[in-house]
Short mmCIF file of C-alpha atoms in Angstrom, two decimals:
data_model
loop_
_atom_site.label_atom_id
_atom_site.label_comp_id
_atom_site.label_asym_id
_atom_site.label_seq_id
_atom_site.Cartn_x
_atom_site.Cartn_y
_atom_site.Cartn_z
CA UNK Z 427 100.65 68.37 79.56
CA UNK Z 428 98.05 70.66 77.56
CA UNK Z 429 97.47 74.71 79.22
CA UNK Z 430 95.69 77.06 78.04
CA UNK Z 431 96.88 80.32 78.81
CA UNK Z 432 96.46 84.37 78.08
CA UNK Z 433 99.93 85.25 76.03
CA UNK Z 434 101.22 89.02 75.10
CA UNK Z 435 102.28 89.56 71.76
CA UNK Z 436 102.50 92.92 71.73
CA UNK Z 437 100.95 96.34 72.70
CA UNK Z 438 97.20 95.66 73.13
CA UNK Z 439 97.39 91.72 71.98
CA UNK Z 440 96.40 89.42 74.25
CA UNK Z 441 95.20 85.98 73.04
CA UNK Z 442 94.28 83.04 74.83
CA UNK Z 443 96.17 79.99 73.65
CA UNK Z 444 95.95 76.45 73.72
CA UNK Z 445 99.70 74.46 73.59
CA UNK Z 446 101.39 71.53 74.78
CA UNK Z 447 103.69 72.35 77.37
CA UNK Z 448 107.94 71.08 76.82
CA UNK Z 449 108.52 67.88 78.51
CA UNK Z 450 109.64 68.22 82.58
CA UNK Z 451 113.19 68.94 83.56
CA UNK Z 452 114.97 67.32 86.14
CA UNK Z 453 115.69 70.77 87.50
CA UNK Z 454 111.93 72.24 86.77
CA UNK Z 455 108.40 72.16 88.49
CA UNK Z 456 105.31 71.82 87.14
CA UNK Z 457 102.19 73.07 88.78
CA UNK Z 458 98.09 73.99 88.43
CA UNK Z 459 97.38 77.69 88.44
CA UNK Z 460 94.13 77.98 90.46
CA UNK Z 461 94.22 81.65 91.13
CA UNK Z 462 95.58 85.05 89.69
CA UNK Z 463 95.22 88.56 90.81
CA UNK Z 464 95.01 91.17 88.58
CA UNK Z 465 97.22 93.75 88.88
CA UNK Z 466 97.38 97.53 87.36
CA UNK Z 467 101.37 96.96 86.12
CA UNK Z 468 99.76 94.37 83.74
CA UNK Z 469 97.43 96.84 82.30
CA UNK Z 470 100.69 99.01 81.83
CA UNK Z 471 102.69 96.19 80.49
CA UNK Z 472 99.78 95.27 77.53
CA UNK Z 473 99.71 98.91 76.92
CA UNK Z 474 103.56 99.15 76.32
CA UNK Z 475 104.05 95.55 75.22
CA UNK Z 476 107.94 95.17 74.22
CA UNK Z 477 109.04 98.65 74.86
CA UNK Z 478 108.07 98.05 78.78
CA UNK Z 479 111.23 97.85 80.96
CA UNK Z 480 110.30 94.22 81.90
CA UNK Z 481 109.31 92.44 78.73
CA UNK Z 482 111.26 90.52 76.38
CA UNK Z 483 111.78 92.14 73.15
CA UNK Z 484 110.77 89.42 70.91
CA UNK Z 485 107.09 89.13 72.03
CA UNK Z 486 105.94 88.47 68.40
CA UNK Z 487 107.99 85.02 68.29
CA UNK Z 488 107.86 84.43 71.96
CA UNK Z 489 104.93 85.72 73.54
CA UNK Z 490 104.83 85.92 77.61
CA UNK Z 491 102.17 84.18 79.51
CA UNK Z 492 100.70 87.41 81.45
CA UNK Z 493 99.85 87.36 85.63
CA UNK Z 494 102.60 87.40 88.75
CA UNK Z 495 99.61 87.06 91.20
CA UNK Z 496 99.44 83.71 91.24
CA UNK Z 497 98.41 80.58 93.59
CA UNK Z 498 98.04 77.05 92.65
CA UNK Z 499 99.27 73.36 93.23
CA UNK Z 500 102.47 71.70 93.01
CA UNK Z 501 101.64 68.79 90.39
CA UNK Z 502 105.17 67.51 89.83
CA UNK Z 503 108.65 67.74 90.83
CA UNK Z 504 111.60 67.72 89.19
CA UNK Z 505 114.22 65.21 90.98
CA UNK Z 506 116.59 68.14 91.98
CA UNK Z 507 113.92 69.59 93.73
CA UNK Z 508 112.34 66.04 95.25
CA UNK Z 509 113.89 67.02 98.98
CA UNK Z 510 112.39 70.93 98.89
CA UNK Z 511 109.35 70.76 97.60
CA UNK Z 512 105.74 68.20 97.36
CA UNK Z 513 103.18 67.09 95.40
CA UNK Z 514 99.98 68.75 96.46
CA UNK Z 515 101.35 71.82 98.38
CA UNK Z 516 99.69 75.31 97.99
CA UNK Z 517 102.13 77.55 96.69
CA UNK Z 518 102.74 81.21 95.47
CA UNK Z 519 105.66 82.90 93.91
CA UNK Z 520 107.73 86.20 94.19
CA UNK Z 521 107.81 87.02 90.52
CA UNK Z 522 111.69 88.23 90.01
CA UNK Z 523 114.59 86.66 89.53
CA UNK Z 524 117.81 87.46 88.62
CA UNK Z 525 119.24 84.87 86.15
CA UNK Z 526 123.04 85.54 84.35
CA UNK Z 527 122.53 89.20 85.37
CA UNK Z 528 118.97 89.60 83.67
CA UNK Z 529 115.78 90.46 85.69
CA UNK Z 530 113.09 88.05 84.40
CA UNK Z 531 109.79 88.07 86.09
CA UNK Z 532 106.92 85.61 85.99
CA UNK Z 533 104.38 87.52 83.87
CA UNK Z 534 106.25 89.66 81.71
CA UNK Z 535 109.47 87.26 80.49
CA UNK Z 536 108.29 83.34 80.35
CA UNK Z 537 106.57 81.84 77.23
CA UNK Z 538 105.37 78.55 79.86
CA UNK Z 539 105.35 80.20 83.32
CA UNK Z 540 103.13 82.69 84.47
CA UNK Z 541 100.10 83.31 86.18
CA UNK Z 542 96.89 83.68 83.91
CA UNK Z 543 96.89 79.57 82.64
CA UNK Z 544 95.64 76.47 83.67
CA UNK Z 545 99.05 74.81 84.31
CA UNK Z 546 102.81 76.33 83.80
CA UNK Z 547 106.00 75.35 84.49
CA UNK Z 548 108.76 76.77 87.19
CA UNK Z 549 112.16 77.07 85.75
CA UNK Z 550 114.92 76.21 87.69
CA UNK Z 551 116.41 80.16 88.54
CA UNK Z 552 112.84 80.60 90.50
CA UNK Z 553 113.57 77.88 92.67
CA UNK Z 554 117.38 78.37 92.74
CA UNK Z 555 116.38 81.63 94.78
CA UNK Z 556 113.79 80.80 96.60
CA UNK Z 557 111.19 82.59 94.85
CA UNK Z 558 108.56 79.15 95.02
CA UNK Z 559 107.18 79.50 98.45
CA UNK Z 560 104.21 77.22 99.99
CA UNK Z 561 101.84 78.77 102.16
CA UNK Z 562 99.55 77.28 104.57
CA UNK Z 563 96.84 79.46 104.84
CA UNK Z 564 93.13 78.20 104.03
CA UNK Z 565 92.34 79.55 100.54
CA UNK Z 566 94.45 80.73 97.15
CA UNK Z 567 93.53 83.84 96.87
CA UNK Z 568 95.32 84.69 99.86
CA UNK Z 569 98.07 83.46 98.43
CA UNK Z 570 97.53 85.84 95.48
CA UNK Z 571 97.33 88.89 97.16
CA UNK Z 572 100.29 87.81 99.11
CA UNK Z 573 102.79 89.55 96.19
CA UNK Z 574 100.80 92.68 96.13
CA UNK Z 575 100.86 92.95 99.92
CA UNK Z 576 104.54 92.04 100.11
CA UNK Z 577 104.73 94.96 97.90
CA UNK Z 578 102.68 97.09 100.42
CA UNK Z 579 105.21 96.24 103.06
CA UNK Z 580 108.42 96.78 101.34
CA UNK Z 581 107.10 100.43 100.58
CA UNK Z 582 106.32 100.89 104.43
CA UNK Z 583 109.74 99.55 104.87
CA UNK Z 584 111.60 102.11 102.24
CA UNK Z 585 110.27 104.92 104.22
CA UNK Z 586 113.30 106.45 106.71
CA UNK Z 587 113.13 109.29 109.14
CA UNK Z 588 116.55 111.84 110.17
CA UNK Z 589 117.57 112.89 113.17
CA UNK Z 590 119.72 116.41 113.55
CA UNK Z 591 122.08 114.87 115.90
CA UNK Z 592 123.23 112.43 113.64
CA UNK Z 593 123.39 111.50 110.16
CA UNK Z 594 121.45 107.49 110.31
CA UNK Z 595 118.44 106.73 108.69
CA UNK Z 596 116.45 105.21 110.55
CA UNK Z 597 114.24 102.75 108.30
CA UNK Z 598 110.10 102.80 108.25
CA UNK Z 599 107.29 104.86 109.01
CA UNK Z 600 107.50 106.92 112.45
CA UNK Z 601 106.30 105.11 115.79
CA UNK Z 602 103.06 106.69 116.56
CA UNK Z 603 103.58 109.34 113.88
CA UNK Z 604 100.76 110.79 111.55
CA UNK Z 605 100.33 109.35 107.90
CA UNK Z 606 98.65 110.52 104.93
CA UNK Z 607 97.02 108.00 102.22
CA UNK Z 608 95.98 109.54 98.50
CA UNK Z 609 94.25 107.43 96.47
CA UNK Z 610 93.68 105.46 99.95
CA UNK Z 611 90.22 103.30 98.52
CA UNK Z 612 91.90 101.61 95.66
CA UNK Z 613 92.64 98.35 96.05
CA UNK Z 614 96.30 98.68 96.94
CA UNK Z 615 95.49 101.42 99.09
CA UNK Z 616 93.27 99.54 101.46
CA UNK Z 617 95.70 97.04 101.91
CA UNK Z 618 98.26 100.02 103.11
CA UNK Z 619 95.28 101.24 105.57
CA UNK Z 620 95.45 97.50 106.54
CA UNK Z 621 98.56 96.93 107.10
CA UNK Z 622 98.93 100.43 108.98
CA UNK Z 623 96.25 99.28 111.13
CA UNK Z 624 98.46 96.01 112.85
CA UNK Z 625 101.95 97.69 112.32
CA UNK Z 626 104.03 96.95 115.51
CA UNK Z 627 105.18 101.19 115.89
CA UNK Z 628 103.27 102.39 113.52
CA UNK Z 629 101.36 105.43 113.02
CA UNK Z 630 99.40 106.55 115.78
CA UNK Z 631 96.74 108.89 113.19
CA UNK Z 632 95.75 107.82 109.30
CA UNK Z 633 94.43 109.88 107.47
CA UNK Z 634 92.64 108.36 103.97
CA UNK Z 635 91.93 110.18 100.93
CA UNK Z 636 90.13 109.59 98.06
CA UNK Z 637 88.21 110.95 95.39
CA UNK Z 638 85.04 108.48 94.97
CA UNK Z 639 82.37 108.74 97.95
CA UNK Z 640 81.25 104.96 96.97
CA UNK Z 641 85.19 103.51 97.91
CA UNK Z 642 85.40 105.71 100.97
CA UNK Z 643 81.63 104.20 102.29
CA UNK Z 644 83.21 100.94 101.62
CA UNK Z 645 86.41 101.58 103.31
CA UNK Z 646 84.75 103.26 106.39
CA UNK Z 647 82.92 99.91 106.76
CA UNK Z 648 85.26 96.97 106.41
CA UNK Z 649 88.43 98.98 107.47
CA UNK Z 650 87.81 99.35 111.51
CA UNK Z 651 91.16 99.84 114.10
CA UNK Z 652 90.47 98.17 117.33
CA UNK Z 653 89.67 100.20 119.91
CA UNK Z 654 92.29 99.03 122.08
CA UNK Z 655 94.70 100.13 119.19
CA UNK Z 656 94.48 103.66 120.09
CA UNK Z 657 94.92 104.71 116.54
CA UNK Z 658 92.75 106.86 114.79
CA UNK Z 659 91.55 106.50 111.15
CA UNK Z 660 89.81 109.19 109.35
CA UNK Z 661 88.62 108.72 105.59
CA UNK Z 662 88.45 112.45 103.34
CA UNK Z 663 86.85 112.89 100.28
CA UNK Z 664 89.43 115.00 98.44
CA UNK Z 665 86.29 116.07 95.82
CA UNK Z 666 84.24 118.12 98.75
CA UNK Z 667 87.30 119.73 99.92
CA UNK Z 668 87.35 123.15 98.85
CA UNK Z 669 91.24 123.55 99.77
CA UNK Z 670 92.55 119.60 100.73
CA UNK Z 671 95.83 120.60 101.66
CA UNK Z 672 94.54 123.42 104.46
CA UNK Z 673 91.90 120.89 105.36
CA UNK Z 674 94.45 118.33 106.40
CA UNK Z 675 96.70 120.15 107.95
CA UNK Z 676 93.62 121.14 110.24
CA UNK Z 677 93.36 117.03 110.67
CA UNK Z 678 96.56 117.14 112.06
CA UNK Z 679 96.43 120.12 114.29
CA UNK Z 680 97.74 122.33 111.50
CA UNK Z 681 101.26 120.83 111.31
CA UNK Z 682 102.47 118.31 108.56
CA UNK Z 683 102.51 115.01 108.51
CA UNK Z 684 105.45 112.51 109.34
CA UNK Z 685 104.72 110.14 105.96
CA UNK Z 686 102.72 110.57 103.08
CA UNK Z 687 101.85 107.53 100.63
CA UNK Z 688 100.87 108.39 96.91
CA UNK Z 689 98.52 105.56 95.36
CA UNK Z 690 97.48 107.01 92.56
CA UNK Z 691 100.38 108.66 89.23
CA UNK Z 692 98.44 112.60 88.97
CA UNK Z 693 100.76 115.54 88.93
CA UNK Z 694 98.19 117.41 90.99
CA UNK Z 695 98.42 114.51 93.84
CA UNK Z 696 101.97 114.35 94.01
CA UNK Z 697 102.43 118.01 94.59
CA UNK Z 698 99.72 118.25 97.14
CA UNK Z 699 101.50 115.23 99.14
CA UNK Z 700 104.67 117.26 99.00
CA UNK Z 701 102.69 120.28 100.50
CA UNK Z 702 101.63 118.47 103.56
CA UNK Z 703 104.62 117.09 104.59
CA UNK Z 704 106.36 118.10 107.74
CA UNK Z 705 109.64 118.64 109.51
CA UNK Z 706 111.71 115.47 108.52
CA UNK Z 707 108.68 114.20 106.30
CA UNK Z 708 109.12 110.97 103.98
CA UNK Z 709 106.91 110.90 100.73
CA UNK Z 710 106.58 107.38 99.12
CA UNK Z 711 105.54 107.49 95.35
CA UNK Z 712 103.96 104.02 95.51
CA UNK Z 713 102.10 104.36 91.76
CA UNK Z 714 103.55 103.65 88.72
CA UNK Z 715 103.12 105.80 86.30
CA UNK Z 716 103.03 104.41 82.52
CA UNK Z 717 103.77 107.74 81.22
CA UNK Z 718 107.46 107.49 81.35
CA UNK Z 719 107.87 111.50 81.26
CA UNK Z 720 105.37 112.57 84.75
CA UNK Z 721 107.14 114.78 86.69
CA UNK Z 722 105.39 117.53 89.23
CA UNK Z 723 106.72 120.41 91.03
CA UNK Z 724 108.32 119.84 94.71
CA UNK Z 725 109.39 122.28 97.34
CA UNK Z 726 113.09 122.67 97.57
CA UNK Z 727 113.11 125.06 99.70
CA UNK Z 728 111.10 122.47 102.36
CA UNK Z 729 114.19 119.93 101.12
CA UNK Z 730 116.61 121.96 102.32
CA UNK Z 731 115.29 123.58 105.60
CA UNK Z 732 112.65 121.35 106.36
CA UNK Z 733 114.64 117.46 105.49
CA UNK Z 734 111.24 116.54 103.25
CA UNK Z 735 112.35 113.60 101.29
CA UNK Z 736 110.90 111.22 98.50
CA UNK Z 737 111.37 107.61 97.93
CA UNK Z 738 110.04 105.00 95.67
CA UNK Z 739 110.36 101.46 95.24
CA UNK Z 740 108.89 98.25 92.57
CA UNK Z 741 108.56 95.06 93.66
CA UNK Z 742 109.63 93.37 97.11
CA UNK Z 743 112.04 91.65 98.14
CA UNK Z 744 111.72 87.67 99.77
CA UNK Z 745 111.23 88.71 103.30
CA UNK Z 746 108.43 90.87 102.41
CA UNK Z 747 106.97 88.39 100.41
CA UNK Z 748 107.49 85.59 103.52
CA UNK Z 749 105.96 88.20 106.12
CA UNK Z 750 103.24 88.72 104.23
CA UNK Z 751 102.20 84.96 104.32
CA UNK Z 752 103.15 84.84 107.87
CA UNK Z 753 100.29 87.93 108.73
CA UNK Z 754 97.82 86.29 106.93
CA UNK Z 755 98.23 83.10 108.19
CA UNK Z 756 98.00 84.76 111.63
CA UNK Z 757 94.97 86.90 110.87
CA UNK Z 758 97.10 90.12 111.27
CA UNK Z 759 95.87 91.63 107.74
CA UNK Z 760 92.94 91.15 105.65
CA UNK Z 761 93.91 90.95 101.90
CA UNK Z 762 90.21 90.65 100.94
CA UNK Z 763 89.61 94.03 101.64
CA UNK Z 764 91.25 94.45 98.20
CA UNK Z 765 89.04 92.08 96.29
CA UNK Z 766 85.43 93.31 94.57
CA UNK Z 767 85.52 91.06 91.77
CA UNK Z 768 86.07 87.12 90.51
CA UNK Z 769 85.84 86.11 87.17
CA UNK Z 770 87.13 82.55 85.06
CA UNK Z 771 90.13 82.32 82.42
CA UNK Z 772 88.38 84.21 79.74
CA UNK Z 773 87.37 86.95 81.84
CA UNK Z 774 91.63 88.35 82.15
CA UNK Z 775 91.82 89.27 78.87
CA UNK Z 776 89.00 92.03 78.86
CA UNK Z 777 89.47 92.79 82.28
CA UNK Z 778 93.62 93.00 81.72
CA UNK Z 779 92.91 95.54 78.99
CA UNK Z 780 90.17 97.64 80.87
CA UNK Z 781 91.15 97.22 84.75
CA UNK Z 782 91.22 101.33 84.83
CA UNK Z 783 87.60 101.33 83.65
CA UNK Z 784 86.42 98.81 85.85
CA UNK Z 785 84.80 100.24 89.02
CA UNK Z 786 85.80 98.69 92.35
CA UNK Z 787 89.32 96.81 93.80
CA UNK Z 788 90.81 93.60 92.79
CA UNK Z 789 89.66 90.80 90.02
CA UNK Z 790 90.54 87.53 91.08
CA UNK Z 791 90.90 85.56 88.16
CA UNK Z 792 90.26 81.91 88.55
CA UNK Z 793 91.69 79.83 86.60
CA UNK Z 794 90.30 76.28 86.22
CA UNK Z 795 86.66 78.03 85.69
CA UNK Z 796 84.22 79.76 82.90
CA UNK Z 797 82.93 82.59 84.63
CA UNK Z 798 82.39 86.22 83.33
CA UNK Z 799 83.86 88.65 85.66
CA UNK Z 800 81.44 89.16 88.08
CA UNK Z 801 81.41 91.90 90.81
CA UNK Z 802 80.65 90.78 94.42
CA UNK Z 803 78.39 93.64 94.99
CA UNK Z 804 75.19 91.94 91.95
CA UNK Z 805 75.76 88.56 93.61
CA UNK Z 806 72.43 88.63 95.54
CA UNK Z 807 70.65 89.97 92.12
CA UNK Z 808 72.04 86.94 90.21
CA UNK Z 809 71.14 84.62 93.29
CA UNK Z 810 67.69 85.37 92.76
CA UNK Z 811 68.08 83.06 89.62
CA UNK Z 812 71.17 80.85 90.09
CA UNK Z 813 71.38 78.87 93.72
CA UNK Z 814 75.70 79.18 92.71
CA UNK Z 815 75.99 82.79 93.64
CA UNK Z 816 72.87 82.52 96.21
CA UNK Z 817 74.85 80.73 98.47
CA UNK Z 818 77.73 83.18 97.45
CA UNK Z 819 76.03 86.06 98.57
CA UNK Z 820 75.35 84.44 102.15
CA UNK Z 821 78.97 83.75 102.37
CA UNK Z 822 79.95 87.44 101.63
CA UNK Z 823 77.16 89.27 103.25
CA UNK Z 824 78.59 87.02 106.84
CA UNK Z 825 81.99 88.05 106.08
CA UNK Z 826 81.35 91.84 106.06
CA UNK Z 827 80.33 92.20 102.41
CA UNK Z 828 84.00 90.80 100.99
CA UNK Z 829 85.30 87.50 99.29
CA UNK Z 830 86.25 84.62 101.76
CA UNK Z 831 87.54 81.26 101.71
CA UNK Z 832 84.12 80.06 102.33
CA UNK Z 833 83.48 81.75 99.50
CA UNK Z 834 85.90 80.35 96.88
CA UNK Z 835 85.31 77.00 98.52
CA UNK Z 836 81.71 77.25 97.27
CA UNK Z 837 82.99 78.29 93.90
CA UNK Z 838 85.56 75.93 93.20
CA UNK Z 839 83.63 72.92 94.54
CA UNK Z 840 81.01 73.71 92.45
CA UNK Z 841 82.79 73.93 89.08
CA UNK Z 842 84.80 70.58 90.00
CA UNK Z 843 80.92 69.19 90.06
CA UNK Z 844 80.09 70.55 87.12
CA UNK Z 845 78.48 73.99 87.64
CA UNK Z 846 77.96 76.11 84.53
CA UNK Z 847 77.82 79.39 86.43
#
């Protein structure tokens, strides 16, 4: 079987190759890669190439197929695997395994398995522990999102509260609590407003902050709570706050706040999350930084007398990764709040380089097409001359401005019939 595929060599060298994949093993899968989600530790892995934590050292000789967003199609199945697993289901993966007391993760480690390629191969450990998991929802890129969401809720889940009658922690965010969101309009950051949104005891008041006035129109119009929720969501602009701190204290009737997420890796952000916390307060460092030295300044004394507390976590764990699934196949959550771009095979290695630079949330890299990534938002202008993203445009502008399964229907049919774009 022939794949093409984006490969890392090394920092900044990315190259899209065309190979014969090895023969199938008995105890191997092989499957089509319809869908990949770009994701920021990607950026920070072609930045770093070998010297990141996760990638195999000998990139030169054995270059890593890039992408761990990834949804496709079970093609074939390896006879050990013949009673788990069919031909034709939708799939994603969790990326990390543990093989012979190495981490290996899809898109960092593998020379034939990852997610930016036409068709890849599972190795055995992925299956061996559960990592290959079908999904039944209606679309892939569902399924794509599904690892950065999974990731979403195993940070809500590292988050602990104290008590001073006893020494427990008692896991998660605090029922009906307050919680602060920097860097809230990001794409990972509207999925955590999401997710907030339909948490069984969760916060009763979230605040959002972020610095661009075009994300937080956005957010304000696709992110809604019900109004039988009885939660309240209120979006800040941190850039027309003359002191952000004071001003959100004031949003909380001048006390701290019970959890504070940190989206984006900026000194300045970290320390003013620490300054809002309150009595028993839990700050999750969500971004990750690539510079391997950021530090910022936090209040001891507020450690000490106060029981402020930081946590961080990479990655997620199965369950996450299953619950996530299970709330979008329910409706719960809404990854496409996350998604502002799509773009074909060729697209990931420009976009991969530049994601920082590029305006807006996700790219959705598809696969199986030739498309140049293409933001959502110019779909009408380019309907005006192509019928493709015409009917595109409908499909978004009835689903509240965002990408849909409609949507990616349209595409995908019309590149299996021969669309140019």
């Amino acid at each position: 079987m022939q794949t093409q595929a984006i490969r890392l060599y090394g920092k900044g060298d990315l190259r899209l190759d065309t190979f014969e994949l090895p023969p199938l093993q008995e105890n191997e899968i092989l499957v089509k890669i319809i869908s990949d989600s770009v994701c920021m530790s990607t950026y920070k892995l072609a930045k770093q190439g070998a010297s990141h934590k996760r990638a195999r050292p000998d990139l030169q000789e054995h270059p890593s197929i890039i992408g761990h967003e990834m949804s496709g199609v079970i093609i074939q199945v390896g006879d050990k695997w013949k009673g788990e697993y069919k031909e034709g289901q939708k799939f994603t993966v969790l990326p990390t395994v543990t093989q012979d007391g190495q981490l290996k993760t899809a898109g960092y480690y593998y020379e034939t398995y990852g997610g930016d390629c036409t068709y890849c191969i599972l190795p055995e450990e992925v299956m061996r522990h559960g990592c290959l998991i079908p999904f039944e929802g209606d679309s892939f890129f569902e399924a794509s999102l599904s690892e950065p969401t999974a990731c979403i809720i195993a940070g809500y889940r590292r988050m602990y509260h104290t008590s001073e009658e006893d020494h427990e922690h008692r896991m998660g965010v605090k029922p009906g609590g307050s919680l602060v969101i920097f860097g809230a309009c990001g794409p990972m950051g509207l999925e955590c407003i999401d997710y907030a949104l339909q948490l069984e005891n969760g916060p009763s008041k979230i605040i959002a902050v972020d610095m661009s006035g075009e994300r937080l129109e956005r957010a304000e119009k696709i992110l809604v709570p019900e109004p039988e929720s009885g939660r309240e969501l209120i979006f800040v602009n941190a850039g027309e706050c003359e002191d952000l701190v004071e001003e959100l204290k004031k949003l909380n009737n001048g006390k701290g706040y019970d959890d504070v997420f940190v989206y984006a890796p900026v000194e300045s952000l970290i320390e003013q999350a620490d300054q809002v916390l309150g009595k028993d307060g839990c700050m999750n460092f969500f971004a990750g930084p690539v510079e391997q030295k950021l530090s910022a300044r936090i209040n001891m004394y507020n450690v000490h007398y106060s029981y402020t507390h930081l946590v961080g976590f990479t990655g997620s764990t199965n369950e996450d990764l299953r619950d996530a699934l299970k709330l979008m196949e329910q409706k719960r959550i809404r990854p496409t709040v996350m998604v502002t771009h799509i773009g074909g095979l060729e697209s990931a290695i420009e976009t991969t380089l530049h994601v920082p630079d590029i305006p807006g949330g996700k790219k959705m890299i598809y696969t199986q097409i030739d498309l140049p990534l293409t933001a959502i938002d110019d779909f009408a202008v380019l309907g005006k001359k192509n019928p493709l993203f015409k009917k595109l445009a409908e499909s978004c502008e009835a689903h509240n401005g965002c990408w849909n399964a409609e949507a990616e229907k349209i595409l995908l049919d019309a590149y299996e019939a021969g669309c140019d774009g």
